[in-house]
JSON list of C-alpha atoms in Angstrom, two decimals:
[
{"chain": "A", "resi": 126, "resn": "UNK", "atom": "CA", "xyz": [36.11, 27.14, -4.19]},
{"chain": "A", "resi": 127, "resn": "UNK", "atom": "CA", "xyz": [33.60, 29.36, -2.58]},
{"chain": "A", "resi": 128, "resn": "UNK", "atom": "CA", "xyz": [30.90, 29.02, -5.25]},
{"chain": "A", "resi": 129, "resn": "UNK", "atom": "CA", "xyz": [31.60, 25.33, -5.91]},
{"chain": "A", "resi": 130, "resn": "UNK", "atom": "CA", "xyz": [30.59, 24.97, -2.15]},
{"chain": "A", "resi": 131, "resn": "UNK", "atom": "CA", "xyz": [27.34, 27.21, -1.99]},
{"chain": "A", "resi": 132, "resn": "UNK", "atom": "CA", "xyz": [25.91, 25.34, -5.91]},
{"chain": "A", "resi": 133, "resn": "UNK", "atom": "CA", "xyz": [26.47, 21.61, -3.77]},
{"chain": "A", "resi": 134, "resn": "UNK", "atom": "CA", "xyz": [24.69, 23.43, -0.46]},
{"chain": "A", "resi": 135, "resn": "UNK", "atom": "CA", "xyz": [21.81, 24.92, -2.91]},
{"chain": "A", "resi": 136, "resn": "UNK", "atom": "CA", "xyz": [21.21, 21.52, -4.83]},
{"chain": "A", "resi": 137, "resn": "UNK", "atom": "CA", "xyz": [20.98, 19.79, -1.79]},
{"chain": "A", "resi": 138, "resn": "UNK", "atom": "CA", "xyz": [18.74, 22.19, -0.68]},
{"chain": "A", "resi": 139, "resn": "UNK", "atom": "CA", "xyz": [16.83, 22.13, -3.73]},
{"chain": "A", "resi": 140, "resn": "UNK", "atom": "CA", "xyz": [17.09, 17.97, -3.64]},
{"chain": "A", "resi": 141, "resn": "UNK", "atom": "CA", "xyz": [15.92, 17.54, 0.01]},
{"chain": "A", "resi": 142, "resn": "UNK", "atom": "CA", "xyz": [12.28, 17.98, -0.22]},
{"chain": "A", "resi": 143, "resn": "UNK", "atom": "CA", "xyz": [11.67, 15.85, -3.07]},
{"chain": "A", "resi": 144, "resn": "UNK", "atom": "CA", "xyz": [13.79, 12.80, -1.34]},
{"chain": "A", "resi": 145, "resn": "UNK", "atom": "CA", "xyz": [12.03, 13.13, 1.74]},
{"chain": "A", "resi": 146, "resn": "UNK", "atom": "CA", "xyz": [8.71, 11.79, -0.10]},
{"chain": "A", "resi": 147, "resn": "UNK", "atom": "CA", "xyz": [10.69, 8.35, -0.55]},
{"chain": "A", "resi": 148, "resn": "UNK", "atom": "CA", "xyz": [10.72, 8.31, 3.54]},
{"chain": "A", "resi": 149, "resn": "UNK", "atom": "CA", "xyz": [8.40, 5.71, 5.17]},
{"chain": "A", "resi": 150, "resn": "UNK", "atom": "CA", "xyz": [8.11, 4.94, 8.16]},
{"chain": "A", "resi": 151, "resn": "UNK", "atom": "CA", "xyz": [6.44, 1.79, 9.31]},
{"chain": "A", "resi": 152, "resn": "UNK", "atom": "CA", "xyz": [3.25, 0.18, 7.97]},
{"chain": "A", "resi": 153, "resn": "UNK", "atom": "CA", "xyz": [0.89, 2.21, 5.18]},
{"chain": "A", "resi": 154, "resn": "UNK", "atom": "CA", "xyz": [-1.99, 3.78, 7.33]},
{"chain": "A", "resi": 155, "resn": "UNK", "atom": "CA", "xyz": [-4.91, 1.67, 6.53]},
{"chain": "A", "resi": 156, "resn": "UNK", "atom": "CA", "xyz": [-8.15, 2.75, 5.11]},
{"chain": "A", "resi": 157, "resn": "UNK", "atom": "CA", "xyz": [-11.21, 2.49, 6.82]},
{"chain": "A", "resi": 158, "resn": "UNK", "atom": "CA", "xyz": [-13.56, -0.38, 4.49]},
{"chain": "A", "resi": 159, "resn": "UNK", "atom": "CA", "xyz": [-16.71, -0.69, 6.79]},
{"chain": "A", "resi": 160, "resn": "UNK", "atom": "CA", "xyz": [-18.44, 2.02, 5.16]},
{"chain": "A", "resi": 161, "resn": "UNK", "atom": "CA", "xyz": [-17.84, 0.53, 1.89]},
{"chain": "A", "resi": 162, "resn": "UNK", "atom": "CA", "xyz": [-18.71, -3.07, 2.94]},
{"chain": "A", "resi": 163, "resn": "UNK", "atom": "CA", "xyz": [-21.38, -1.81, 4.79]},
{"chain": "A", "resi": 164, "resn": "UNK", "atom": "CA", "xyz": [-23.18, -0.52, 2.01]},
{"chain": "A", "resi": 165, "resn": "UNK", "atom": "CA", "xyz": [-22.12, -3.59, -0.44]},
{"chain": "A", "resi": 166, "resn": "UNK", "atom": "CA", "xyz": [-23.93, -5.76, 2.15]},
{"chain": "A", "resi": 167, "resn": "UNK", "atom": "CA", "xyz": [-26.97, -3.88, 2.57]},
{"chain": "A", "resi": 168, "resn": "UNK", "atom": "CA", "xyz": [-27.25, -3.30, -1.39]},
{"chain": "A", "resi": 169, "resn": "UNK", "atom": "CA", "xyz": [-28.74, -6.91, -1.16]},
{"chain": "A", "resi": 170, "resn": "UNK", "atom": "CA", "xyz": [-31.51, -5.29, 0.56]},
{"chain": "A", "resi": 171, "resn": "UNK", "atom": "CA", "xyz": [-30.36, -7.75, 3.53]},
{"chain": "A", "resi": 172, "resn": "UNK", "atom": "CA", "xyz": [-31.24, -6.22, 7.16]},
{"chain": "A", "resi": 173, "resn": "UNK", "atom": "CA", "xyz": [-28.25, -5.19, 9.16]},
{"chain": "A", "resi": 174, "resn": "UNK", "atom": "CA", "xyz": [-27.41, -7.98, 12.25]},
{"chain": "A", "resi": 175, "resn": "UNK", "atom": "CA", "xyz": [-29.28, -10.87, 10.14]},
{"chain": "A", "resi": 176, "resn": "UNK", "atom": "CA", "xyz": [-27.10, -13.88, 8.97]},
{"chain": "A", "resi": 177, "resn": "UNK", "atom": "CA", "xyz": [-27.11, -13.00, 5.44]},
{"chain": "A", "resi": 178, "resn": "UNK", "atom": "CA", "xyz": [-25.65, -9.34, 6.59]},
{"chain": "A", "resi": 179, "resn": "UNK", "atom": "CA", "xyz": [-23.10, -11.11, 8.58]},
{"chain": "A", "resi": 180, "resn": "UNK", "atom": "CA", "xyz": [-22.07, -13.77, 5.98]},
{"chain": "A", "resi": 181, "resn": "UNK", "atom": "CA", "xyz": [-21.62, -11.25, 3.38]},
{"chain": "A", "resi": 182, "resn": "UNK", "atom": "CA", "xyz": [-19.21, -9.10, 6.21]},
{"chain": "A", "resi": 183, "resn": "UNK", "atom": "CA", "xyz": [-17.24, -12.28, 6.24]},
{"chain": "A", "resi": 184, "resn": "UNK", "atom": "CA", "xyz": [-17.10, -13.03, 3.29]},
{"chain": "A", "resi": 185, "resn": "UNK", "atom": "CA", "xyz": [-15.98, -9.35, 2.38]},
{"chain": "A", "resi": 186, "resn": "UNK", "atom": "CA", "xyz": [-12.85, -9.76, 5.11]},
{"chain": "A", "resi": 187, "resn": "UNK", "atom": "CA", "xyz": [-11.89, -12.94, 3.39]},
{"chain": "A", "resi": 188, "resn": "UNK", "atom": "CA", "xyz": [-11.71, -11.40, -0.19]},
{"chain": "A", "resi": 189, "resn": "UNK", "atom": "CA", "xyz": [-9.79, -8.73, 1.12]},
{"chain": "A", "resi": 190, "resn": "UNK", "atom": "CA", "xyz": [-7.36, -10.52, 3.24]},
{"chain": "A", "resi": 191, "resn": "UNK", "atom": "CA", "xyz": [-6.63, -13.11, 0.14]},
{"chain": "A", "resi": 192, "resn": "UNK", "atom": "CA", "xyz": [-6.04, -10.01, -2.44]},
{"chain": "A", "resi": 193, "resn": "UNK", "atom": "CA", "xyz": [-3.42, -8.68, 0.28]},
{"chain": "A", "resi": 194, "resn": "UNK", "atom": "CA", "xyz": [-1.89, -12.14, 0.70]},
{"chain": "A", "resi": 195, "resn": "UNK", "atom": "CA", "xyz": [-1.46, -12.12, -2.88]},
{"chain": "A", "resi": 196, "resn": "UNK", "atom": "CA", "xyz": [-0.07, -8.54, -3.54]},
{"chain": "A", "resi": 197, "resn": "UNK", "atom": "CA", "xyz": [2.41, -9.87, -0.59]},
{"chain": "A", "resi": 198, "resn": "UNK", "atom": "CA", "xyz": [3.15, -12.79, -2.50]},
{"chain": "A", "resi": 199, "resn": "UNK", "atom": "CA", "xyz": [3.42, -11.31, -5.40]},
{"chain": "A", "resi": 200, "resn": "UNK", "atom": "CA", "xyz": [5.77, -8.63, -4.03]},
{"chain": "A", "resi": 201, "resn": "UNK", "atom": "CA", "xyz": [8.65, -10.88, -2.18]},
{"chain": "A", "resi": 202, "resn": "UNK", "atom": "CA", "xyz": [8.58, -13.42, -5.82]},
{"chain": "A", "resi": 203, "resn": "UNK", "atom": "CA", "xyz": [9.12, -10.16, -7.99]},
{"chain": "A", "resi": 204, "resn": "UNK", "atom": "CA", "xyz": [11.49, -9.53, -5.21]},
{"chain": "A", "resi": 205, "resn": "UNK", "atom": "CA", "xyz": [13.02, -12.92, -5.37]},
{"chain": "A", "resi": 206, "resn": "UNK", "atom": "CA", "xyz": [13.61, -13.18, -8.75]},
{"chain": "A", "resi": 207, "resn": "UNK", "atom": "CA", "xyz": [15.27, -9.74, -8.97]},
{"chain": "A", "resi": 208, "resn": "UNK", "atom": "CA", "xyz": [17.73, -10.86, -6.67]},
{"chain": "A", "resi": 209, "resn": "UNK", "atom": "CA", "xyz": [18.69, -14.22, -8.67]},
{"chain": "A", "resi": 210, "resn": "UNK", "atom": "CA", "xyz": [18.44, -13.13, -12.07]},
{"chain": "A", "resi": 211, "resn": "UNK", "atom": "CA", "xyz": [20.27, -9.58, -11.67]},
{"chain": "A", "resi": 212, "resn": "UNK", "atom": "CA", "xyz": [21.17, -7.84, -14.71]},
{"chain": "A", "resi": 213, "resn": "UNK", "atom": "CA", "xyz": [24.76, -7.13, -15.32]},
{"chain": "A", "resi": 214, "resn": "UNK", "atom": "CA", "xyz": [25.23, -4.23, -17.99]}
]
């Protein structure tokens, strides 16, 4: 009974780190774009603080905020549809 005991304690030891990789907590961190969109903008050869400089900022926000509303989107429907079609073996 002894040994039956210590192979459960040792795969649990040996299963613990890889589970706790499946632990989130809270929202992704995000990742900082205004580098990125800083240099898009400028590639225009458009001077920084100008209206074109600013539209293209915007306009850079909006893209991104529509691709994450439709990763969301797509997310709770693939979600959704799991749940009402379920597969039954």
């Amino acid at each position: 009974m002894q040994s039956g005991l210590a192979k459960h304690v040792i795969a649990l030891m040996l299963a613990a780190p890889l589970l706790t990789g499946c632990l989130e907590r809270g929202q992704p961190t995000m990742v900082d774009t205004s580098t990125d969109d800083d240099a898009f903008c400028r590639s225009n050869n458009v001077a920084v603080g100008s209206n074109d400089y600013v539209n293209c900022r915007k306009n850079r926000d909006v893209q991104r905020g529509n691709a994450n509303a439709r990763a969301d989107r797509a997310q709770r429907n693939l979600a959704e549809q799991m749940l009402n079609n379920p597969t039954r073996p």
